[in-house]
XYZ file of C-alpha atoms in Angstrom:
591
model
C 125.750 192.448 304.180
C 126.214 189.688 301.280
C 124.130 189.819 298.659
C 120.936 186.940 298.902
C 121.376 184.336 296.178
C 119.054 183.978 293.139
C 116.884 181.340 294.499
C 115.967 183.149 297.593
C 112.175 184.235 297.821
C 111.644 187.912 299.486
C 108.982 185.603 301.440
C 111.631 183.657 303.067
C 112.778 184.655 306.955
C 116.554 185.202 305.764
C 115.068 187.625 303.320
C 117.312 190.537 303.722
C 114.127 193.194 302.983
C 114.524 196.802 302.693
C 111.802 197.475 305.609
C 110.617 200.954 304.619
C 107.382 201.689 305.649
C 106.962 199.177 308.870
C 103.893 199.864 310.865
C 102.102 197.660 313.021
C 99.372 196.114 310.406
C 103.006 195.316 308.428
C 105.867 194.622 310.468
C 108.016 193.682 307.487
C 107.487 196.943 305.458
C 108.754 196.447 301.448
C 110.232 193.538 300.623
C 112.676 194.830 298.487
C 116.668 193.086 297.918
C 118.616 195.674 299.101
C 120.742 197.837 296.644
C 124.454 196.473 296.617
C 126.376 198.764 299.634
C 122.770 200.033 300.990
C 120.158 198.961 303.168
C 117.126 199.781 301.161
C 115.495 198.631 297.972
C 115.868 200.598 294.570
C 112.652 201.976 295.586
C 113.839 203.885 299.090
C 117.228 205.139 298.307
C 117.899 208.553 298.085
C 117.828 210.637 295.204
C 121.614 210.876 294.991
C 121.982 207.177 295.804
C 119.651 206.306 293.316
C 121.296 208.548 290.888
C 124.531 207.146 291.408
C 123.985 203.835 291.282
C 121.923 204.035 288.164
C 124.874 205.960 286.474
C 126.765 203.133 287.418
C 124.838 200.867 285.155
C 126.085 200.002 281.886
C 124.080 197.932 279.049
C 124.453 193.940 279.415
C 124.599 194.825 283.735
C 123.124 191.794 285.545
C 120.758 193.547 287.584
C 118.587 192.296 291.092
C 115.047 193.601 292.108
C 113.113 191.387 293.763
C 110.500 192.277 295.779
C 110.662 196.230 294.695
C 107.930 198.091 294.389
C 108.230 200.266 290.777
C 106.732 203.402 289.770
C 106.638 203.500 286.240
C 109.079 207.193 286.207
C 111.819 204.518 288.530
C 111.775 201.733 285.805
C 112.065 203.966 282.945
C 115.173 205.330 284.995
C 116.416 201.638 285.394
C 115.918 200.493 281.700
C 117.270 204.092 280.241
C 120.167 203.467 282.226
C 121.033 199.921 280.614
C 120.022 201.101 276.925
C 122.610 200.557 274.372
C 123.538 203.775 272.285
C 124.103 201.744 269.505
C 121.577 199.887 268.881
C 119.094 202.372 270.881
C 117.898 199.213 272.908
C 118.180 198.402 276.539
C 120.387 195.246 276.653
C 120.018 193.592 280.465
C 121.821 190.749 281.683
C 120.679 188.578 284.348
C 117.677 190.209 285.603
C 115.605 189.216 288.426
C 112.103 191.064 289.266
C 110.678 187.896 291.540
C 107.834 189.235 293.447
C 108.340 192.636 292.121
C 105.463 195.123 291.557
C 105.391 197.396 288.929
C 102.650 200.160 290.096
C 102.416 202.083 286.114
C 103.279 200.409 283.074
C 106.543 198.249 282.688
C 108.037 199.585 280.077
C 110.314 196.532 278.386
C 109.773 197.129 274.604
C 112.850 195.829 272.290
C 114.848 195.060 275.602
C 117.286 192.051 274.908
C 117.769 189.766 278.290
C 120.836 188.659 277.617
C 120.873 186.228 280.980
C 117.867 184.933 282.288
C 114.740 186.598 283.352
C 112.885 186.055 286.392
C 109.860 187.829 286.920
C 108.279 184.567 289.176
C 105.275 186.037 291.509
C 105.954 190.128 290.090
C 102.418 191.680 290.059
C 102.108 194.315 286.994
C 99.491 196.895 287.895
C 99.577 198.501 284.883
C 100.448 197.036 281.123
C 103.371 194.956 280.885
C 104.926 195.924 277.768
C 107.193 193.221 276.008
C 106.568 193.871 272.597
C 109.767 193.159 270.480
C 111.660 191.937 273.782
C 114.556 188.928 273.018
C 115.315 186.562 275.802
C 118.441 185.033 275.309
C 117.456 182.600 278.116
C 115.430 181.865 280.821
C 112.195 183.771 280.565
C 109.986 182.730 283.842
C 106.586 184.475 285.062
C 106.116 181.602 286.848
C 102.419 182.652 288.886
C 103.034 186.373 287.547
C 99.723 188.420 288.335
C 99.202 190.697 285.088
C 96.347 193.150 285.790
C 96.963 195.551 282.950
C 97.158 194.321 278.997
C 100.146 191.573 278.375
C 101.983 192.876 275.624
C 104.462 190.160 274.099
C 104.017 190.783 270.704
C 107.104 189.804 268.655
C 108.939 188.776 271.256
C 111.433 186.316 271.001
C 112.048 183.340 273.584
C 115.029 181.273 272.759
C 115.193 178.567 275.232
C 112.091 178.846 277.955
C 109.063 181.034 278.136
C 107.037 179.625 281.823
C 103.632 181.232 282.286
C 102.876 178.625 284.344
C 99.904 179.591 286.812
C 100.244 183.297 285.669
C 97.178 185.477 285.368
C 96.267 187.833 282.550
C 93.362 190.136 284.125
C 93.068 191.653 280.813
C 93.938 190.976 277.217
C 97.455 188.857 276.469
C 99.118 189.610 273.781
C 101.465 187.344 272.014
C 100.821 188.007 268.428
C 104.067 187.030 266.280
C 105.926 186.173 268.796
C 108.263 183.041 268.475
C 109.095 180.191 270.981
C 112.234 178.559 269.982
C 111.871 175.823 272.607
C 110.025 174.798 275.173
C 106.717 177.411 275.949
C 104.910 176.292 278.953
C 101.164 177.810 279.581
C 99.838 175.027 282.099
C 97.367 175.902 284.856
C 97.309 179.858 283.522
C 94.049 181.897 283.855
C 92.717 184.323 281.014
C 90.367 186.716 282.428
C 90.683 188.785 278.756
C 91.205 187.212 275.038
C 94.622 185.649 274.570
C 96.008 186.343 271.251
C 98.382 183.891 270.018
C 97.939 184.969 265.855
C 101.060 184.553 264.018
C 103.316 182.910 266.601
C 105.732 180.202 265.957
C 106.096 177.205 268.677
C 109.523 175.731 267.594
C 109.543 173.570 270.556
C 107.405 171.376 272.509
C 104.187 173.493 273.693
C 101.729 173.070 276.799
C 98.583 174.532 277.990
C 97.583 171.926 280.478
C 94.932 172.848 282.943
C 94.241 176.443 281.312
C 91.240 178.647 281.589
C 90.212 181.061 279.243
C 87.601 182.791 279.730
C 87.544 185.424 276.803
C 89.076 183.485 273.498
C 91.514 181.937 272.609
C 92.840 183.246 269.108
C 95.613 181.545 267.404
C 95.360 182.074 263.636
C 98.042 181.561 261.257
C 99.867 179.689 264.118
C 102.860 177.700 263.407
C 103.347 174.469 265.531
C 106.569 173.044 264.532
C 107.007 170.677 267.120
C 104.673 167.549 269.310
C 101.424 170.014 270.801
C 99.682 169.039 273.673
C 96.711 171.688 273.665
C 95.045 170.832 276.886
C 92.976 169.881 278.742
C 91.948 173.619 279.339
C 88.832 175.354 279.070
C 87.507 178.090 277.226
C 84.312 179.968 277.963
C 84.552 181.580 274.330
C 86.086 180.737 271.311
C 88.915 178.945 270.669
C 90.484 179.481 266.879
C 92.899 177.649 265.100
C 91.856 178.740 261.900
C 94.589 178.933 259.049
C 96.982 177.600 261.921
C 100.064 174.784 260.764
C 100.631 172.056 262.913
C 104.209 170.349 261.665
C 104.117 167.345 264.092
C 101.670 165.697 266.651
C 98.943 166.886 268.060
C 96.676 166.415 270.791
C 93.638 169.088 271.758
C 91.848 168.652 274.857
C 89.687 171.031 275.212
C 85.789 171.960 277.074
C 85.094 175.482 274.819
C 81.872 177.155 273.484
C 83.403 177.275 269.658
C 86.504 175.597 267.646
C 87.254 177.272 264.648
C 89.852 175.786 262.182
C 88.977 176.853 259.297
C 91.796 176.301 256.662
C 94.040 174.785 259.410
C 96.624 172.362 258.146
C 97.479 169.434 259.718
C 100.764 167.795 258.882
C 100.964 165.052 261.033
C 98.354 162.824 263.186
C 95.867 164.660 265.620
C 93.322 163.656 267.549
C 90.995 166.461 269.197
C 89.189 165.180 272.311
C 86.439 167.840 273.042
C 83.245 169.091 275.577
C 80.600 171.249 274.775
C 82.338 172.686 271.065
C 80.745 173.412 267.919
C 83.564 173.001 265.447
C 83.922 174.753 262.053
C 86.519 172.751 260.391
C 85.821 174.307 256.769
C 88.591 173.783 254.077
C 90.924 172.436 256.666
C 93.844 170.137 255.112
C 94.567 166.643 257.039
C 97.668 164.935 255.263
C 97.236 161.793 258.151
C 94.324 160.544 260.234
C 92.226 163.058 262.652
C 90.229 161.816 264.833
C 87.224 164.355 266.571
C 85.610 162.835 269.499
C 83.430 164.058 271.674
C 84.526 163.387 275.771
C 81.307 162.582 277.916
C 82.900 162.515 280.828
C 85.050 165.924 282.067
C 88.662 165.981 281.783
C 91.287 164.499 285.041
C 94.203 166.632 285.412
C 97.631 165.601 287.031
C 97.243 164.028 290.406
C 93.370 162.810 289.514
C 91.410 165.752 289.834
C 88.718 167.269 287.717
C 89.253 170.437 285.639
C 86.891 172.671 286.143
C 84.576 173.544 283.172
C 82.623 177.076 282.745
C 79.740 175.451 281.422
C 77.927 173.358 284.539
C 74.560 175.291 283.608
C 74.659 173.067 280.075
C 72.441 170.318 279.568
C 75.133 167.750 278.352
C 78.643 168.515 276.813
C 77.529 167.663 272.755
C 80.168 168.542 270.343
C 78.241 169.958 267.375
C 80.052 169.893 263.799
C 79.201 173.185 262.211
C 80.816 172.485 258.693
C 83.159 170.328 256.773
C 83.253 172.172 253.296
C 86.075 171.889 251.398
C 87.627 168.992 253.402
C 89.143 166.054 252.104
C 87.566 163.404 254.750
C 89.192 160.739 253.393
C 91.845 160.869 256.606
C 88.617 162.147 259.226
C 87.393 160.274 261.818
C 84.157 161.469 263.875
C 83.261 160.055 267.248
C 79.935 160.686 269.156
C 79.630 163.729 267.150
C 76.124 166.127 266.573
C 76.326 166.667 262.904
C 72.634 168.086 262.956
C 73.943 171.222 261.798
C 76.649 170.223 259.827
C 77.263 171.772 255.923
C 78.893 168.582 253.691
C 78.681 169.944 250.358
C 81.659 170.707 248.763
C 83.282 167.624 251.112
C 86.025 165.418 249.011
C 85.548 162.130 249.500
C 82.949 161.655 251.706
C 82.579 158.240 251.288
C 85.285 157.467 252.587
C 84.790 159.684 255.891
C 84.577 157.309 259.443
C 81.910 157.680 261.746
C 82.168 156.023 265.247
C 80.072 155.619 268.253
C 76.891 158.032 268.414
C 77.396 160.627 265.318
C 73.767 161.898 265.102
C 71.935 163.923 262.304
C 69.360 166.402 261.829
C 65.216 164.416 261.098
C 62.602 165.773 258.919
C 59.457 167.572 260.682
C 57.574 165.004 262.491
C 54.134 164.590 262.647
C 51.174 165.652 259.870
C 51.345 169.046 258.309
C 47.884 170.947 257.364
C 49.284 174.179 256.101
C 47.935 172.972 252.403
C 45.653 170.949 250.880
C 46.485 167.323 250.291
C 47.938 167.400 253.804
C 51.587 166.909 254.267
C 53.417 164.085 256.367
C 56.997 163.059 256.372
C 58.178 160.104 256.936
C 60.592 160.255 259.790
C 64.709 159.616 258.967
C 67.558 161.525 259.259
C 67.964 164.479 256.991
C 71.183 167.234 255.982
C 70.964 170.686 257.414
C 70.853 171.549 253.674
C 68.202 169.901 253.321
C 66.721 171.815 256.188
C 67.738 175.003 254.374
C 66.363 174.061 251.127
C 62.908 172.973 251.749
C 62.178 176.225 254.350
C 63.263 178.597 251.251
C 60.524 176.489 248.924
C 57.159 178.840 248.592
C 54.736 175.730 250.146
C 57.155 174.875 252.937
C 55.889 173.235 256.251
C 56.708 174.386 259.889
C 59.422 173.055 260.958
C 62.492 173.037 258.968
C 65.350 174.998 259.661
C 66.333 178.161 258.065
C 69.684 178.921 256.601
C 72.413 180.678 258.847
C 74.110 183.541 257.335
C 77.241 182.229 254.904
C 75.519 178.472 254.532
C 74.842 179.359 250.771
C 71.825 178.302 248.481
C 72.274 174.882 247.604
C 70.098 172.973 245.665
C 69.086 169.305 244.975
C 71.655 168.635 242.215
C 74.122 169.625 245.110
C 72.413 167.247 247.689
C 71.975 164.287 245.902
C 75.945 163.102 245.745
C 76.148 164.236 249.605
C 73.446 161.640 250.418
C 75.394 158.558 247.856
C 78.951 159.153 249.650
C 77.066 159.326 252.715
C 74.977 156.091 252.230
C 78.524 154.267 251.179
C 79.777 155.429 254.083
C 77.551 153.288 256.424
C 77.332 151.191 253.837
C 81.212 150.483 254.381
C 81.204 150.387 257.830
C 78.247 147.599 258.032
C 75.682 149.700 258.745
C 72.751 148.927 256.304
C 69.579 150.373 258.126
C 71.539 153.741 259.029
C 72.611 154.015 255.180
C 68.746 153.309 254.171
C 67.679 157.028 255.435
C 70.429 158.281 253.060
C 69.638 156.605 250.164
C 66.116 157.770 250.551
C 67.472 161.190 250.986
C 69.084 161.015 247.364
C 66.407 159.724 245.914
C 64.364 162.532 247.420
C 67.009 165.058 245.988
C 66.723 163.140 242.534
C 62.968 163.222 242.105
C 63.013 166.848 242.934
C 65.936 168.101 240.828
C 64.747 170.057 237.687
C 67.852 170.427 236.149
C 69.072 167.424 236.374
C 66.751 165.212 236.256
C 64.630 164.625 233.039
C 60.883 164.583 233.231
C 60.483 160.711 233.173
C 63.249 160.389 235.342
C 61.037 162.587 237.782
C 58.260 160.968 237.026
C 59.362 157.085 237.740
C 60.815 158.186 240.701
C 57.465 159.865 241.791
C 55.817 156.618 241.033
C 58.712 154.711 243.107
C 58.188 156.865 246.034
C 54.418 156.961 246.212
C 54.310 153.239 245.969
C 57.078 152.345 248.426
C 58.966 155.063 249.620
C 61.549 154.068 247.147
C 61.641 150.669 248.420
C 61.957 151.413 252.161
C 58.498 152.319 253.418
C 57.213 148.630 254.102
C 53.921 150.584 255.481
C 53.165 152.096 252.230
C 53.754 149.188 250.170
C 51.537 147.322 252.242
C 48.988 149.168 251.965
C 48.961 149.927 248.218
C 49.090 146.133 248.156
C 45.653 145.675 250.542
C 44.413 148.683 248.235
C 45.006 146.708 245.115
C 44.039 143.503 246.424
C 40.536 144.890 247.516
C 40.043 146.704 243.841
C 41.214 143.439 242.211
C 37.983 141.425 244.533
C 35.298 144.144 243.934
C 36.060 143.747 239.974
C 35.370 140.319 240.169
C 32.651 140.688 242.193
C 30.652 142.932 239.961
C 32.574 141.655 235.976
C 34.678 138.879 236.676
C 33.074 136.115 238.053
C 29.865 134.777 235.894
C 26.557 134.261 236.784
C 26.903 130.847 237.415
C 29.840 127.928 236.849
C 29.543 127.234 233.716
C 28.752 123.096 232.962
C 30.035 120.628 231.346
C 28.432 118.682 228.182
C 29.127 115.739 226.237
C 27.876 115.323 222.806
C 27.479 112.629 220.255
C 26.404 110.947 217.218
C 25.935 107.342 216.416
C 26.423 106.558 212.763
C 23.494 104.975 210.512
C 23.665 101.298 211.454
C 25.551 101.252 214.588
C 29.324 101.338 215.215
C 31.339 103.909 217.804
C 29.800 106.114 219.140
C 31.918 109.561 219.286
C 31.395 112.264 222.174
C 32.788 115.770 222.470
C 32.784 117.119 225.814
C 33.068 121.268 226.599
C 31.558 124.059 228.505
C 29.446 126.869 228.103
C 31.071 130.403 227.513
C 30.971 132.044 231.661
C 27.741 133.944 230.722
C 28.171 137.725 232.773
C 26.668 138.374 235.759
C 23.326 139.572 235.926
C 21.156 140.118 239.455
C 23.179 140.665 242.847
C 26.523 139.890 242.622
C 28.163 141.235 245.846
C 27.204 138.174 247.698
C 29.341 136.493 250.265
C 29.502 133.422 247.856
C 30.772 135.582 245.028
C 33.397 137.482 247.758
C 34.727 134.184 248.709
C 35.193 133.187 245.165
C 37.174 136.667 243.994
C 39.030 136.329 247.615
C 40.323 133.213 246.633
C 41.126 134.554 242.867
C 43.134 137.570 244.258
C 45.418 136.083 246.821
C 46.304 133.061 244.138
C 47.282 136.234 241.915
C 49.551 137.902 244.689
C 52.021 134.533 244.308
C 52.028 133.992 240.343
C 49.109 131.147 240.434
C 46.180 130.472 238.429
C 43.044 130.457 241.113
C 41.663 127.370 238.314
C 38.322 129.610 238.547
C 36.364 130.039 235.829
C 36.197 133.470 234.968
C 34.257 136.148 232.280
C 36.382 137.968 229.832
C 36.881 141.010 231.920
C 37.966 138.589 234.454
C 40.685 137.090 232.793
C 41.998 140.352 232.017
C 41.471 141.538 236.014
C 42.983 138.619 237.254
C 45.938 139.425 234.651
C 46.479 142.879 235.713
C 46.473 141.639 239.570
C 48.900 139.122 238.920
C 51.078 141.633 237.385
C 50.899 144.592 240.520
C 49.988 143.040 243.399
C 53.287 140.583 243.556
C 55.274 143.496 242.686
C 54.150 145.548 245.501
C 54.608 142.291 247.753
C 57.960 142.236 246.743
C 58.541 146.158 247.630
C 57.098 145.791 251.030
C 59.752 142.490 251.311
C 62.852 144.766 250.116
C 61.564 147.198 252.397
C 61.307 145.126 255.401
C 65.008 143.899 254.490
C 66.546 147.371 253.956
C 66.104 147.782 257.821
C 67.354 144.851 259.199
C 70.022 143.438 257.158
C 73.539 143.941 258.163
């Protein structure tokens, strides 16, 4: 009978199938290629067929076993027969295992495929041991089912590794491996963790349409070539962290966690992601990154919707965890959560972008009675250090946020150049109001740094911030101003305003036989007020004094001493707090 050729499946009708063990629930029996000069598989021949045909095999044999069921004692047979003495490594040729099933562990450590290797629809009951393995070409596991650990570590694919729509039931292992070309992962299923630490993608590299649903660990990663991460999902993590990406990069991805701590980036990337908090701590971007957060779920090839792990969440938020030690000077964030987001130790901030809906963390709202005066904040957008800062403070209010573990202490000498690169930020993109909460924020930090800050420093700023809110509380400047207004009237009321208008006299003398006649005219010295004075006459009178005194003019009113000196004073304050509830009022609307 003449041997099938490669591309035949053991499903197809001309399948020449070994048969063994028909019975009526399975007419076909194994599927198993028949042994060259036999009608059985591998797995069915007798003991002195098998025997001689394995002795037979020499290392570098091409060898053909679809379809044939292997117990882990008959593979070790079949790979001890093609090891090389030499090297004390099996060396296979051509090897085809489409659709075979290895029953106990297959057993392919340090084995060199010299031809290609087809394992396309095998089923590997137990682990699938490839640690150290070379293939010299084709390497295809194309919808491979692996229900045992996926050992790959330091392998070596030097033209194709295909996992497409394989499954790893338990952990995959492909820890220092390298992928010299082209390493295709699309529409593969992770039941366990995939470990990817230490590999090296030479070649183009694609994980379309993935699903992991333990993580997704790729530390210290080397992507040498264009990446295109995605879209897949992860129900875990998904770590990048210390990872090199050498050329382009795009990352799809709907996960619980990205971690890329310390990755470098060599050339543009743009991550595209659902659901993710991202650490991106001390992470190196030598071109533009872009991090934007997808509202909408991913559409595969052919216009369908991947399907994402997470349809019990609320909305898919992307959540910045940190930026520390990040030069954002080539960062771009897009409808990002930064609520929880750590920024000190961030080189040029100022200079980071923020797009579209990048939100941030607000102070407790409401009015806090924990201690006596009463405590209310003002509501704007506040740091998560911030947060951490004021809950560690002895008198601290409900509702800010403790530290997480590894946040650090930082302090306001640390906060206050976070919230100035941060206000020139918006500042630089246009955005006035949304720079006003920051500036308030560093002018918080300021007036509470003791180290710092000197003591008048402290205390001018104290004064600034009771009076206005540093300028941006139109409320509070307003009302000092109605405060100061109504002092400045009940003054004059009770010392400013005399007794009575004083009148005017004209006085004379004619000289000893006629002539001119030479009159000086004056008033009387305002004579203080004596008797009622808080009548609505005398309000009307220190009403008119006081709002002449908020706009720099003279009410022409004849006043007493100590209301010459009152209306002095008013016309000092008052138009000074006019003008902070003014710069207030334009701090939030100007653009």
């Amino acid at each position: 009978m003449p041997h099938p050729s490669p591309e035949m499946s053991p499903t197809s009708p001309e399948w020449p199938h070994c048969g063994h063990g028909i019975t009526s629930e399975d007419p076909v029996g194994c599927r198993g290629i028949h042994v060259p000069d036999h009608t059985v598989c591998l797995a069915h021949l007798a003991d002195a067929d098998r025997d001689a045909y394995l002795s037979g095999l020499t290392p570098g044999t091409d060898i053909d076993h679809r379809g044939t069921p292997f117990t882990e004692p008959l593979l070790n047979a079949l790979i001890g027969a093609l090891r090389d003495p030499a090297i004390d490594k099996p060396r296979i040729g051509a090897a085809n295992f489409q659709s075979a099933i290895f029953e106990g562990d297959a057993r392919f450590r340090s084995a060199t495929f010299e031809g290609f290797a087809l394992f396309d629809l095998a089923t590997f009951q137990g682990d699938a041991m490839f640690q150290s393995a070379i293939f010299e070409r084709l390497a295809v596991f194309l919808l491979a089912t692996f229900q045992g650990d996926a050992l790959f570590e330091a392998a070596t694919f030097q033209v194709f590794a295909g996992f497409d729509s394989a499954t790893f039931e338990r952990a995959a292992q492909f820890k220092v491996a390298t992928f010299e070309r082209l390493a295709v992962f699309e529409s593969a299923t992770f039941a366990g963790d995939a470990r990817f630490q230490a590999a090296t993608f030479q070649g183009h590299t694609l994980f379309g349409s993935a699903a992991f649903q333990g993580d997704a660990q790729f530390e210290l990663a080397v992507f040498e070539q264009p990446v295109s991460l995605g879209p897949l999902a992860c129900a875990a993590r998904v770590t990048l962290s210390e990872a090199m990406f050498r050329g382009p990069v795009t990352l799809s991805l709907a996960a619980r966690h990205l971690e890329c701590r310390r990755t470098r980036w060599s050339s543009t990337a743009e991550l595209r992601l659902r659901y993710a908090t991202v650490d991106l701590s001390h992470a190196v971007f030598e071109y533009p990154l872009t991090v934007a957060a997808e509202a909408n779920p991913f559409v595969l090839r052919g216009g369908h919707l991947m399907a994402e792990a997470f349809a019990a969440e609320p909305d898919a938020t992307v959540q910045m965890t940190s930026l520390r030690g990040v030069d954002a000077a080539h960062l771009v964030l897009a409808d990002v959560n930064l609520s929880r987001c750590l920024f000190t130790g961030t080189v040029h901030l100022d200079q980071l972008r923020l797009e579209g809906t990048c939100s941030f963390d607000k102070v407790p709202p409401g009015t806090h009675w924990r201690h006596w005066p009463p405590v209310r904040f003002t509501q704007r957008h506040a740091l998560a250090e911030e947060h951490h800062w004021r809950a560690r403070q002895p008198m601290a209010v409900q509702g800010w946020n403790v530290a997480v573990l590894g946040a650090g202490d930082v302090t306001p000498a640390h906060l206050a150049p976070v919230y100035r690169a941060l206000r020139k930020a918006f500042e630089d993109g246009k955005n006035e109001p949304g720079a006003a909460d920051f500036y308030y924020g560093e002018m918080e930090m300021r007036r509470h740094d003791r180290g710092g800050t000197s003591r008048a420093e402290r205390g001018l700023l104290h004064g600034y911030w009771l009076l206005s809110g540093y300028g941006l509380r139109a409320s509070r400047a307003l009302g000092w101003l109605v405060v100061a207004m109504l002092v400045t009237i009940v003054l004059l009321m009770g010392f400013g305003l005399p007794n009575d208008d004083p009148k005017q006299e004209a006085t004379g003398t004619v000289p000893p036989g006629g002539g001119q006649v030479t009159f000086e005219i004056g008033k009387d010295d305002p004579h203080n007020p004596v008797g009622n004075r808080f009548t609505g006459e005398r309000f009307e009178k220190a009403l008119n004094v006081t709002l002449n005194s908020v706009v720099f003019r003279s009410a022409d009113q004849d006043l007493t001493t100590a209301g010459t000196y009152i209306e002095m004073a008013s016309r000092v304050t008052e138009p000074i707090l006019l003008g902070l509830a003014v710069l207030a009022v334009r701090n939030r609307v100007k653009r």
